[in-house]
């Protein structure tokens, strides 16, 4: 599926819903989280609608890989790499997924505990 007009993040990709963009290219869009959990909290999403990590197939390997390599580039652009940052994908409701368009969280600017809550 390319874009899903019922999906919040597809509507951010299309520009229908505004977001504070941190980065975009042909593969991914990154924007600041509306409810940040750290001084820097950016979401990285593929332009193409994929509901969750569990929906990925081998055919999505390039898209999924782009999310990861572009996230690292975005984090460097935000100068997070020297202190470190958290990179998270929540899969499913019990793990805290609330928006069903796959997204990776980049969280930085503070220390993080382990194990996560
Ligand atoms: P999840 O809990 O699914 O892993 O992450 C969804 C994230 O999307 C949450 O951190 C939430 O604050 C963020 N979010 C939800 N709605 C919006 C929105 O309309 N705009 C932006 N920028 N972030 C949103
Ligand atoms: Zn979507």
XYZ file of C-alpha atoms and ligand atoms in Angstrom:
142
model
C 0.000 0.000 0.000
C 1.419 3.403 -0.882
C -0.534 5.897 1.240
C -3.501 5.225 3.499
C -5.752 8.266 3.995
C -6.968 6.894 7.352
C -3.406 6.706 8.672
C -2.085 9.652 10.701
C 1.508 9.233 9.541
C 0.514 8.812 5.856
C -1.274 12.139 6.281
C 1.928 13.682 7.673
C 3.840 12.270 4.658
C 1.306 13.827 2.259
C 1.402 17.159 4.127
C -2.287 16.888 5.008
C -1.361 17.102 8.719
C 1.503 19.449 9.667
C 4.598 18.231 11.480
C 7.930 19.787 12.336
C 10.110 17.973 9.815
C 13.686 17.112 10.729
C 14.584 15.398 7.427
C 13.000 13.967 4.289
C 14.066 12.208 1.136
C 12.550 9.803 -1.407
C 12.440 6.941 1.112
C 11.819 8.350 4.580
C 10.362 11.324 6.443
C 11.517 12.341 9.933
C 9.680 14.746 12.214
C 9.706 15.845 15.840
C 7.371 13.920 18.151
C 4.347 15.937 19.312
C 4.837 14.620 22.878
C 8.610 14.423 23.308
C 10.019 11.975 25.866
C 13.525 13.465 25.736
C 15.103 16.815 24.769
C 15.366 15.403 21.224
C 12.623 13.023 20.091
C 12.350 12.418 16.352
C 10.278 9.802 14.526
C 11.603 8.249 11.314
C 9.017 6.674 9.020
C 9.052 5.213 5.524
C 6.937 7.165 3.028
C 5.271 3.887 2.111
C 2.588 2.611 4.501
C 3.674 -0.477 6.439
C 1.632 -1.026 9.617
C 4.278 -2.456 11.933
C 7.576 -4.294 12.281
C 5.596 -7.541 12.217
C 4.249 -6.733 8.725
C 7.703 -6.508 7.143
C 8.507 -8.994 4.389
C 11.770 -9.672 2.570
C 10.541 -7.273 -0.113
C 10.640 -4.467 2.464
C 14.324 -4.991 3.258
C 15.436 -1.872 1.387
C 12.766 0.297 3.054
C 13.551 -1.063 6.515
C 17.277 -0.665 5.935
C 16.786 2.924 4.806
C 14.935 3.695 8.049
C 17.979 2.555 9.986
C 20.759 4.126 7.938
C 18.883 7.399 7.515
C 18.118 7.469 11.263
C 21.849 7.305 11.960
C 22.434 10.159 9.510
C 19.621 12.229 11.109
C 21.030 11.566 14.596
C 24.464 12.734 13.436
C 22.843 15.852 11.991
C 21.354 16.501 15.430
C 24.815 15.938 17.031
C 23.562 13.041 19.140
C 26.253 10.509 18.247
C 28.961 11.659 20.672
C 26.833 11.271 23.827
C 24.714 8.439 22.384
C 21.003 8.078 21.840
C 18.209 5.524 22.048
C 16.786 4.026 18.828
C 13.469 2.194 19.329
C 10.703 0.544 17.353
C 7.635 -0.420 19.389
C 5.755 -3.383 17.898
C 2.178 -3.933 19.015
C 0.071 -2.471 21.775
C 1.793 -4.166 24.727
C 5.092 -2.641 23.607
C 3.487 0.796 23.368
C 2.758 1.079 19.645
C -0.086 3.559 19.223
C 0.298 4.557 15.557
C 0.133 1.693 13.087
C 2.488 3.050 10.431
C 5.928 1.696 11.229
C 8.193 4.263 12.857
C 11.487 4.360 14.673
C 12.053 6.702 17.612
C 15.333 8.582 17.963
C 15.625 9.819 21.563
C 18.560 11.886 22.718
C 19.800 14.670 24.930
C 19.566 12.757 28.222
C 20.664 9.446 29.768
C 18.414 6.376 29.444
C 17.907 3.529 31.872
C 18.076 -0.170 31.047
C 15.975 -2.271 31.056
C 13.387 0.061 29.480
C 9.988 0.449 31.127
P 4.367 4.692 19.311
O 3.792 4.833 20.694
O 3.325 4.181 18.325
O 5.658 3.925 19.225
O 4.748 6.162 18.860
C 3.843 7.056 18.322
C 4.392 8.433 18.585
O 3.726 9.345 17.723
C 4.163 8.921 20.022
O 5.419 9.197 20.632
C 3.300 10.166 19.834
O 3.613 11.197 20.741
C 3.583 10.556 18.391
N 2.479 11.248 17.732
C 1.154 10.903 17.780
N 0.430 11.753 17.027
C 1.314 12.648 16.504
C 1.157 13.782 15.639
O 0.064 14.125 15.187
N 2.277 14.476 15.313
C 3.518 14.116 15.788
N 4.549 14.878 15.408
N 3.705 13.062 16.602
C 2.605 12.331 16.953
Zn 0.473 5.078 6.956
